[in-house]
Tab-separated table of C-alpha atoms in Angstrom:
chain	number	residue	atom	x	y	z
A	1201	MET	CA	170.509	72.307	123.300
A	1202	SER	CA	168.648	75.537	124.282
A	1203	VAL	CA	166.597	78.101	122.453
A	1204	ALA	CA	168.416	80.401	120.365
A	1205	ARG	CA	169.521	83.626	122.195
A	1206	HIS	CA	167.146	85.936	120.025
A	1207	ALA	CA	164.378	83.422	120.019
A	1208	GLN	CA	161.421	83.593	122.171
A	1209	ASP	CA	160.548	80.447	124.071
A	1210	ILE	CA	157.377	78.982	122.012
A	1211	LEU	CA	155.813	78.972	125.359
A	1212	SER	CA	156.174	82.615	125.967
A	1213	PRO	CA	153.642	85.441	125.465
A	1214	GLU	CA	155.879	87.339	123.233
A	1215	PHE	CA	156.066	84.109	121.014
A	1216	ALA	CA	152.412	83.591	121.177
A	1217	GLU	CA	152.014	87.397	119.857
A	1218	ASP	CA	154.322	87.024	117.078
A	1219	PRO	CA	156.146	83.659	116.357
A	1220	TYR	CA	157.787	84.370	113.039
A	1221	PRO	CA	160.685	86.492	113.617
A	1222	SER	CA	161.662	83.426	116.221
A	1223	TYR	CA	160.648	80.728	113.555
A	1224	ARG	CA	163.405	82.757	111.514
A	1225	VAL	CA	166.087	82.908	114.230
A	1226	MET	CA	165.691	78.973	114.648
A	1227	ARG	CA	165.944	78.493	111.124
A	1228	GLN	CA	168.881	80.170	110.710
A	1229	GLU	CA	170.632	79.562	113.945
A	1230	THR	CA	169.385	76.592	116.110
A	1231	PRO	CA	167.365	74.630	113.264
A	1232	LEU	CA	167.594	71.970	116.088
A	1233	VAL	CA	166.255	72.741	119.586
A	1234	TRP	CA	165.772	70.917	122.648
A	1235	HIS	CA	162.991	72.219	124.343
A	1236	GLU	CA	163.246	70.847	128.182
A	1237	ALA	CA	159.590	71.942	129.090
A	1238	MET	CA	157.852	70.109	126.366
A	1239	GLN	CA	160.205	67.500	126.754
A	1240	SER	CA	160.568	67.482	122.694
A	1241	TYR	CA	162.807	68.424	119.803
A	1242	LEU	CA	161.810	71.372	117.879
A	1243	VAL	CA	162.531	71.350	114.164
A	1244	SER	CA	162.350	74.830	111.854
A	1245	ARG	CA	163.459	74.037	108.380
A	1246	TYR	CA	161.451	72.879	105.388
A	1247	GLU	CA	163.596	70.087	104.415
A	1248	ASP	CA	163.598	68.552	108.192
A	1249	VAL	CA	159.602	69.169	108.519
A	1250	GLU	CA	159.163	67.455	104.969
A	1251	ARG	CA	161.521	64.626	105.855
A	1252	ALA	CA	159.591	64.058	109.087
A	1253	PHE	CA	156.459	63.493	107.030
A	1254	LYS	CA	157.751	61.286	104.569
A	1255	ASP	CA	160.301	59.211	106.800
A	1256	ALA	CA	158.874	56.411	107.986
A	1257	THR	CA	161.782	56.836	110.792
A	1258	PHE	CA	159.093	59.485	112.335
A	1259	THR	CA	156.516	57.373	114.010
A	1260	THR	CA	153.129	58.488	115.168
A	1261	GLU	CA	153.526	56.584	118.537
A	1262	ASN	CA	153.664	59.825	120.133
A	1263	TYR	CA	149.329	59.886	119.506
A	1264	GLY	CA	149.034	57.263	121.914
A	1265	TRP	CA	149.533	60.243	124.578
A	1266	GLN	CA	148.959	63.289	122.369
A	1267	LEU	CA	145.390	62.167	120.823
A	1268	GLU	CA	144.002	59.045	122.314
A	1269	PRO	CA	142.957	60.529	125.849
A	1270	VAL	CA	140.371	62.525	124.078
A	1271	HIS	CA	139.499	60.749	120.633
A	1272	GLY	CA	140.316	56.723	121.679
A	1273	ARG	CA	142.805	54.898	119.214
A	1274	THR	CA	142.636	56.459	115.643
A	1275	ILE	CA	143.702	55.943	112.335
A	1276	LEU	CA	146.762	58.441	112.920
A	1277	GLN	CA	148.294	55.965	115.517
A	1278	MET	CA	148.233	53.501	113.009
A	1279	SER	CA	150.793	51.954	110.454
A	1280	GLY	CA	151.299	49.402	107.750
A	1281	ARG	CA	148.215	47.357	106.989
A	1282	GLU	CA	145.974	48.206	109.512
A	1283	HIS	CA	146.477	52.180	108.464
A	1284	ALA	CA	146.038	51.208	104.925
A	1285	VAL	CA	142.834	49.324	105.411
A	1286	ARG	CA	141.309	51.866	107.889
A	1287	ARG	CA	142.372	54.734	105.361
A	1288	ALA	CA	140.909	52.738	102.656
A	1289	LEU	CA	137.554	52.313	104.574
A	1290	VAL	CA	137.169	56.192	105.289
A	1291	ALA	CA	138.638	57.731	102.513
A	1292	PRO	CA	135.795	57.518	99.638
A	1293	ALA	CA	133.659	59.809	101.336
A	1294	PHE	CA	136.004	62.539	100.799
A	1295	ARG	CA	136.597	62.444	97.219
A	1296	GLY	CA	135.269	62.603	94.242
A	1297	LYS	CA	132.070	61.520	93.159
A	1298	GLU	CA	130.721	60.891	96.788
A	1299	LEU	CA	132.159	64.309	97.813
A	1300	GLN	CA	130.847	66.354	94.844
A	1301	ASP	CA	127.290	64.386	94.721
A	1302	THR	CA	126.417	63.780	98.366
A	1303	PHE	CA	127.840	66.670	100.410
A	1304	LEU	CA	128.519	69.195	98.420
A	1305	PRO	CA	124.941	70.311	98.687
A	1306	VAL	CA	125.049	70.013	102.333
A	1307	ILE	CA	128.130	72.503	102.443
A	1308	GLU	CA	126.416	74.800	100.012
A	1309	ARG	CA	123.113	74.984	102.201
A	1310	ASN	CA	125.330	75.361	106.001
A	1311	SER	CA	127.104	78.195	104.399
A	1312	ARG	CA	124.139	80.124	102.833
A	1313	GLU	CA	122.105	79.860	106.305
A	1314	LEU	CA	125.149	81.351	108.121
A	1315	ILE	CA	125.215	84.026	105.516
A	1316	ASP	CA	121.384	84.937	105.322
A	1317	ALA	CA	121.954	86.211	109.060
A	1318	PHE	CA	124.093	89.011	107.943
A	1319	ARG	CA	124.027	89.448	104.442
A	1320	GLN	CA	121.863	92.627	104.909
A	1321	GLN	CA	123.287	93.872	107.662
A	1322	GLY	CA	126.364	95.510	106.148
A	1323	SER	CA	128.532	94.413	108.307
A	1324	ALA	CA	130.172	90.952	109.737
A	1325	GLU	CA	132.363	89.783	112.171
A	1326	LEU	CA	133.542	86.661	109.833
A	1327	VAL	CA	135.356	84.352	112.799
A	1328	GLY	CA	132.518	84.312	115.363
A	1329	GLN	CA	129.438	84.881	112.730
A	1330	TYR	CA	130.887	82.617	110.354
A	1331	ALA	CA	134.094	80.371	110.114
A	1332	THR	CA	133.657	78.747	113.541
A	1333	ARG	CA	130.448	77.439	113.116
A	1334	PHE	CA	130.436	76.358	109.417
A	1335	PRO	CA	132.990	73.357	109.290
A	1336	VAL	CA	131.186	72.192	112.492
A	1337	ASN	CA	127.607	72.452	110.943
A	1338	VAL	CA	128.855	70.758	107.727
A	1339	ILE	CA	130.373	67.693	109.486
A	1340	ALA	CA	127.464	67.289	112.063
A	1341	ASP	CA	125.314	67.143	108.876
A	1342	MET	CA	127.258	65.058	107.161
A	1343	LEU	CA	127.391	62.585	109.903
A	1344	GLY	CA	123.604	63.031	109.967
A	1345	LEU	CA	123.429	64.265	113.469
A	1346	ASP	CA	120.932	66.800	115.108
A	1347	ARG	CA	121.082	69.886	114.036
A	1348	ALA	CA	119.805	71.017	117.446
A	1349	ASP	CA	123.123	69.610	118.983
A	1350	HIS	CA	125.386	72.073	116.993
A	1351	ASP	CA	126.288	74.070	120.063
A	1352	ARG	CA	127.677	71.030	121.865
A	1353	PHE	CA	129.962	69.799	118.863
A	1354	HIS	CA	131.419	73.064	118.621
A	1355	GLY	CA	131.987	72.934	122.655
A	1356	TRP	CA	133.768	69.759	122.330
A	1357	TYR	CA	135.828	70.627	119.525
A	1358	THR	CA	137.063	73.367	121.180
A	1359	SER	CA	137.590	71.670	124.475
A	1360	VAL	CA	139.632	68.945	122.129
A	1361	ILE	CA	141.893	71.631	120.288
A	1362	ALA	CA	142.467	73.011	123.753
A	1363	PHE	CA	143.647	69.806	125.129
A	1364	LEU	CA	146.036	69.077	121.765
A	1365	GLY	CA	147.322	72.710	122.261
A	1366	ASN	CA	147.780	72.406	126.001
A	1367	LEU	CA	151.834	72.784	125.862
A	1368	ALA	CA	152.054	74.267	129.070
A	1369	GLN	CA	150.100	71.103	130.420
A	1370	ASP	CA	147.306	73.231	132.576
A	1371	PRO	CA	145.953	70.374	134.549
A	1372	GLU	CA	142.226	72.190	134.182
A	1373	VAL	CA	142.427	71.959	130.580
A	1374	THR	CA	143.725	68.480	130.386
A	1375	ALA	CA	140.460	67.540	132.561
A	1376	ALA	CA	138.236	68.969	130.408
A	1377	GLY	CA	139.861	67.396	127.391
A	1378	GLU	CA	139.293	64.046	129.188
A	1379	ARG	CA	135.373	64.697	130.087
A	1380	THR	CA	135.063	65.378	126.339
A	1381	ARG	CA	136.030	62.151	125.454
A	1382	GLU	CA	133.300	60.402	127.768
A	1383	GLU	CA	130.571	62.894	126.686
A	1384	PHE	CA	131.145	62.622	123.081
A	1385	ALA	CA	131.277	58.557	123.465
A	1386	ALA	CA	127.999	58.841	125.789
A	1387	TYR	CA	126.164	60.645	122.795
A	1388	MET	CA	128.040	59.021	119.685
A	1389	LEU	CA	127.815	55.109	120.560
A	1390	PRO	CA	124.203	54.726	120.799
A	1391	ILE	CA	123.652	56.622	117.802
A	1392	ILE	CA	126.307	54.298	116.059
A	1393	ARG	CA	124.283	51.576	117.003
A	1394	ASP	CA	121.207	53.168	115.635
A	1395	ARG	CA	122.829	53.946	112.383
A	1396	ARG	CA	123.709	50.403	112.138
A	1397	GLU	CA	120.343	49.044	112.519
A	1398	HIS	CA	118.666	52.027	110.448
A	1399	PRO	CA	121.062	53.020	107.947
A	1400	GLY	CA	120.702	56.266	105.785
A	1401	GLY	CA	122.372	58.106	103.015
A	1402	ASP	CA	124.823	59.901	105.580
A	1403	LEU	CA	128.440	59.578	106.263
A	1404	LEU	CA	127.957	57.891	109.471
A	1405	SER	CA	125.832	54.901	107.913
A	1406	ALA	CA	128.310	54.912	105.425
A	1407	LEU	CA	131.278	54.169	108.194
A	1408	CYS	CA	128.979	51.587	109.944
A	1409	SER	CA	128.692	49.347	106.523
A	1410	ALA	CA	132.082	50.216	105.005
A	1411	GLU	CA	134.427	46.820	104.579
A	1412	VAL	CA	137.653	46.435	103.169
A	1413	ASP	CA	139.309	43.038	102.803
A	1414	GLY	CA	136.893	41.411	105.023
A	1415	THR	CA	137.484	44.252	107.857
A	1416	ALA	CA	135.164	46.626	109.071
A	1417	MET	CA	135.030	49.362	111.805
A	1418	ASN	CA	133.622	48.605	114.873
A	1419	ASP	CA	131.517	51.224	117.154
A	1420	GLU	CA	134.625	52.508	118.847
A	1421	ASP	CA	136.537	52.855	115.774
A	1422	ILE	CA	133.985	54.840	114.399
A	1423	LYS	CA	133.255	57.036	117.173
A	1424	ALA	CA	136.905	57.837	117.398
A	1425	PHE	CA	137.174	58.703	114.009
A	1426	CYS	CA	134.028	60.813	114.267
A	1427	SER	CA	135.649	62.628	117.188
A	1428	LEU	CA	138.747	63.072	115.315
A	1429	LEU	CA	136.972	64.216	112.136
A	1430	LEU	CA	135.141	66.925	114.231
A	1431	ALA	CA	137.815	68.567	116.017
A	1432	ALA	CA	140.531	68.218	112.950
A	1433	GLY	CA	137.963	69.156	110.220
A	1434	GLY	CA	136.545	72.116	112.189
A	1435	GLU	CA	139.553	73.890	113.559
A	1436	THR	CA	141.697	73.993	110.742
A	1437	THR	CA	138.813	75.064	108.195
A	1438	ASP	CA	137.676	77.588	110.216
A	1439	LYS	CA	141.153	79.124	110.755
A	1440	ALA	CA	141.684	78.486	107.057
A	1441	ILE	CA	138.563	80.243	105.973
A	1442	ALA	CA	139.508	83.500	108.711
A	1443	SER	CA	142.996	83.539	107.651
A	1444	VAL	CA	142.064	83.403	103.547
A	1445	PHE	CA	139.879	86.588	104.356
A	1446	ALA	CA	142.458	88.351	106.563
A	1447	ASN	CA	145.338	87.827	103.822
A	1448	LEU	CA	143.173	88.703	100.884
A	1449	LEU	CA	141.624	92.113	102.793
A	1450	ARG	CA	145.220	93.443	103.595
A	1451	HIS	CA	145.847	92.900	99.948
A	1452	PRO	CA	143.130	94.308	98.314
A	1453	ASP	CA	144.645	93.732	94.562
A	1454	GLN	CA	144.608	89.930	94.977
A	1455	LEU	CA	141.279	90.139	96.697
A	1456	ALA	CA	139.971	92.213	93.591
A	1457	ALA	CA	141.693	89.218	91.302
A	1458	VAL	CA	139.954	86.477	93.486
A	1459	ARG	CA	136.429	88.446	93.265
A	1460	ALA	CA	136.844	88.629	89.520
A	1461	ASP	CA	138.000	85.113	88.969
A	1462	ARG	CA	136.794	82.456	91.347
A	1463	THR	CA	139.288	79.914	89.808
A	1464	LEU	CA	142.110	81.932	92.256
A	1465	ILE	CA	140.173	80.741	95.168
A	1466	PRO	CA	142.449	77.342	95.340
A	1467	ARG	CA	145.567	79.550	94.855
A	1468	ALA	CA	144.727	81.620	97.669
A	1469	PHE	CA	144.073	78.768	100.019
A	1470	ALA	CA	147.420	77.200	99.066
A	1471	GLU	CA	148.924	80.547	99.873
A	1472	THR	CA	147.294	80.697	103.400
A	1473	LEU	CA	148.414	77.332	103.999
A	1474	ARG	CA	152.013	78.230	103.606
A	1475	TYR	CA	151.986	81.519	104.773
A	1476	THR	CA	149.402	81.450	107.954
A	1477	PRO	CA	148.799	77.782	108.256
A	1478	PRO	CA	146.135	76.926	110.678
A	1479	VAL	CA	148.078	74.415	112.306
A	1480	HIS	CA	151.799	75.354	113.155
A	1481	MET	CA	152.920	72.416	114.949
A	1482	ILE	CA	152.961	68.368	114.472
A	1483	MET	CA	154.650	66.111	116.565
A	1484	ARG	CA	156.512	62.800	115.581
A	1485	GLN	CA	158.594	60.102	117.502
A	1486	VAL	CA	161.630	58.749	116.005
A	1487	ALA	CA	162.295	54.982	116.053
A	1488	GLU	CA	166.163	55.351	115.826
A	1489	ASP	CA	168.475	57.998	115.946
A	1490	VAL	CA	168.003	60.521	113.370
A	1491	PRO	CA	170.785	63.202	112.069
A	1492	VAL	CA	168.989	66.569	110.898
A	1493	SER	CA	170.088	70.145	110.411
A	1494	GLY	CA	171.877	71.097	113.528
A	1495	GLY	CA	172.406	67.705	114.951
A	1496	VAL	CA	171.119	64.076	116.152
A	1497	ILE	CA	167.443	63.477	117.355
A	1498	ARG	CA	167.882	60.438	119.695
A	1499	LYS	CA	165.687	57.523	119.195
A	1500	GLY	CA	162.429	57.414	121.212
A	1501	SER	CA	162.541	61.208	121.225
A	1502	THR	CA	159.306	63.528	120.655
A	1503	VAL	CA	159.862	65.904	117.654
A	1504	THR	CA	157.685	68.845	117.159
A	1505	CYS	CA	157.628	70.125	113.292
A	1506	LEU	CA	157.136	73.385	113.150
A	1507	ILE	CA	154.850	74.059	110.333
A	1508	GLY	CA	154.299	77.394	110.831
A	1509	SER	CA	158.334	77.845	110.022
A	1510	ALA	CA	158.670	75.555	107.335
A	1511	GLY	CA	156.255	77.687	105.153
A	1512	ARG	CA	158.578	80.332	105.774
A	1513	ASP	CA	161.644	79.013	104.847
A	1514	GLU	CA	164.158	81.011	102.732
A	1515	GLU	CA	165.849	78.129	101.334
A	1516	ARG	CA	162.453	76.699	99.808
A	1517	TYR	CA	160.340	79.983	98.671
A	1518	ALA	CA	161.368	83.430	97.518
A	1519	ASP	CA	160.158	86.304	99.513
A	1520	PRO	CA	158.783	84.025	102.137
A	1521	ASP	CA	157.434	86.662	104.229
A	1522	THR	CA	155.076	88.122	101.350
A	1523	PHE	CA	151.736	86.665	100.741
A	1524	ASP	CA	151.420	86.164	97.024
A	1525	ILE	CA	148.765	84.010	95.791
A	1526	PHE	CA	150.477	84.325	92.356
A	1527	ARG	CA	153.962	83.009	93.500
A	1528	GLU	CA	155.576	80.774	91.328
A	1529	ASP	CA	157.278	78.524	93.819
A	1530	LEU	CA	154.018	76.801	95.178
A	1531	ASN	CA	152.080	74.487	93.042
A	1532	SER	CA	148.302	75.185	93.577
A	1533	THR	CA	147.259	72.336	91.484
A	1534	ASN	CA	148.904	69.733	93.748
A	1535	ALA	CA	148.393	71.940	96.952
A	1536	PHE	CA	145.644	69.431	97.911
A	1537	SER	CA	147.089	65.966	97.545
A	1538	ALA	CA	150.017	63.877	99.049
A	1539	ALA	CA	152.474	65.899	96.691
A	1540	ALA	CA	151.712	69.018	97.829
A	1541	ASP	CA	154.589	71.790	97.996
A	1542	HIS	CA	153.486	73.119	101.534
A	1543	LEU	CA	153.332	71.171	104.554
A	1544	ALA	CA	150.102	72.359	106.374
A	1545	PHE	CA	148.236	69.157	105.475
A	1546	ALA	CA	151.431	67.027	106.356
A	1547	LEU	CA	152.610	64.550	103.595
A	1548	GLY	CA	152.983	60.763	102.787
A	1549	ARG	CA	151.388	58.234	104.393
A	1550	HIS	CA	149.278	60.336	106.898
A	1551	PHE	CA	148.738	63.214	104.274
A	1552	CYS	CA	145.092	64.741	105.867
A	1553	VAL	CA	142.142	62.442	104.610
A	1554	GLY	CA	140.068	65.411	104.653
A	1555	ALA	CA	141.916	67.805	102.607
A	1556	LEU	CA	139.277	67.538	99.204
A	1557	LEU	CA	136.911	68.425	101.867
A	1558	ALA	CA	138.708	71.173	103.368
A	1559	LYS	CA	139.157	72.550	99.793
A	1560	THR	CA	135.557	72.212	98.867
A	1561	GLU	CA	134.536	74.250	101.880
A	1562	VAL	CA	136.862	76.924	101.419
A	1563	GLU	CA	136.088	77.363	97.686
A	1564	VAL	CA	132.126	77.581	98.510
A	1565	ALA	CA	133.094	79.993	101.773
A	1566	VAL	CA	134.679	82.390	99.888
A	1567	GLY	CA	132.673	82.193	96.670
A	1568	GLN	CA	129.462	82.487	98.756
A	1569	LEU	CA	130.641	85.120	100.762
A	1570	LEU	CA	132.428	87.290	98.047
A	1571	ASP	CA	128.866	87.270	96.238
A	1572	ALA	CA	126.863	88.017	99.462
A	1573	MET	CA	129.717	91.061	100.467
A	1574	PRO	CA	129.976	93.579	97.336
A	1575	ARG	CA	132.879	96.053	98.002
A	1576	LEU	CA	133.971	94.186	101.116
A	1577	ARG	CA	136.557	96.066	103.353
A	1578	LEU	CA	137.784	96.137	106.750
A	1579	ALA	CA	136.043	97.739	109.563
A	1580	PRO	CA	137.490	100.831	110.422
A	1581	GLY	CA	140.415	100.635	113.174
A	1582	GLU	CA	140.211	96.414	112.343
A	1583	VAL	CA	143.608	94.718	112.204
A	1584	PRO	CA	143.028	91.028	112.324
A	1585	ALA	CA	145.316	89.877	115.044
A	1586	GLU	CA	146.540	86.168	114.906
A	1587	ARG	CA	146.085	83.980	118.093
A	1588	GLY	CA	147.516	80.492	119.235
A	1589	VAL	CA	150.465	78.747	119.173
A	1590	PHE	CA	149.529	75.096	118.590
A	1591	THR	CA	146.982	76.269	116.282
A	1592	ARG	CA	146.596	79.885	115.087
A	1593	GLY	CA	144.281	82.181	113.320
A	1594	PRO	CA	142.804	85.576	113.394
A	1595	ALA	CA	140.652	86.218	116.546
A	1596	SER	CA	138.367	88.403	114.724
A	1597	VAL	CA	137.888	89.636	111.241
A	1598	ARG	CA	135.349	92.577	111.276
A	1599	VAL	CA	134.409	93.740	107.765
A	1600	GLU	CA	131.964	96.053	106.289
A	1601	PHE	CA	130.264	95.886	102.831
A	1602	ASP	CA	127.521	97.163	100.858
A	1603	ALA	CA	124.294	95.234	101.919
A	1604	ALA	CA	122.012	93.305	99.495
């Protein structure tokens, strides 16, 4: 198969500029596309992407070549009991009492520190001054790492995300990602060994001591998980916060509603995950021939699931190209669980373990930023433009407000 006549190739500059019209053409005309350069099938309809995340026929075998070169072997590549045990080892820190009691103060403090740098200026660029720094700083503090190394963490996660989004296979990007794995291991492994000997109240210490059914994580397991957490947790939350504000600022009535009623923040986040998700593509590999809309995916093939398209599927959502935090066909109550209506966190056994952490970070970020920025509006001439293909978000969100 080939890319539809009126759809831009996903590696083209035109697609990167605005992928949504091409997503629409793919859904309507060629819901199954073979992309020769990527050596992958593309699926674009909600029903097919949802199935890929729920059906065990769609495996994560592809992560062996996609993630392992930069992270090592992670929980995402595991299945069966191995996956269940590893997930049970790490999940407690990202839900319920542990998240609220131990890490909420860390999240709130990091947000305040970044906001304090511009709250009296009357203007800010929310991506560079806040969004790209906030989640990385939070994760580093959760792990109990040296705050002086925050810039290094940011550089590493940027390199890893570039590797994962290197659809055109630029050799320099590949080499930089592989170097990052070596640098991160050289940094983290001595710290992990020391934390086993001298545990504290941080997440890294908890990972070192965690045990389920007689199974614990070795140093390499913990290092790989920290690498995954830094990249995935940083990139997605970074772009989600920027996108929430970009979307709300384009819809002043909805921004006013959220300012007046902060319980609407989860609705704004959930709708952003549907409308402009931070991650537009997740790959799977099929264990056998699978019939989907538009044809059959052959056994052993890689499948690129277009989350950015699925969230705009006319067969699933009413008026899908409209941002509406009050829409009735998206349930915000379960939007951060494995029963979510949107697909931005995946579904099923590989549902994002950090979804509640992301929700907490976004709630804190939006709430504190709104408190610090009365009469918030876009700066004159500012039109937030999304950038990226694999992951995607506003390049800048310049705003003005009444200084405190």
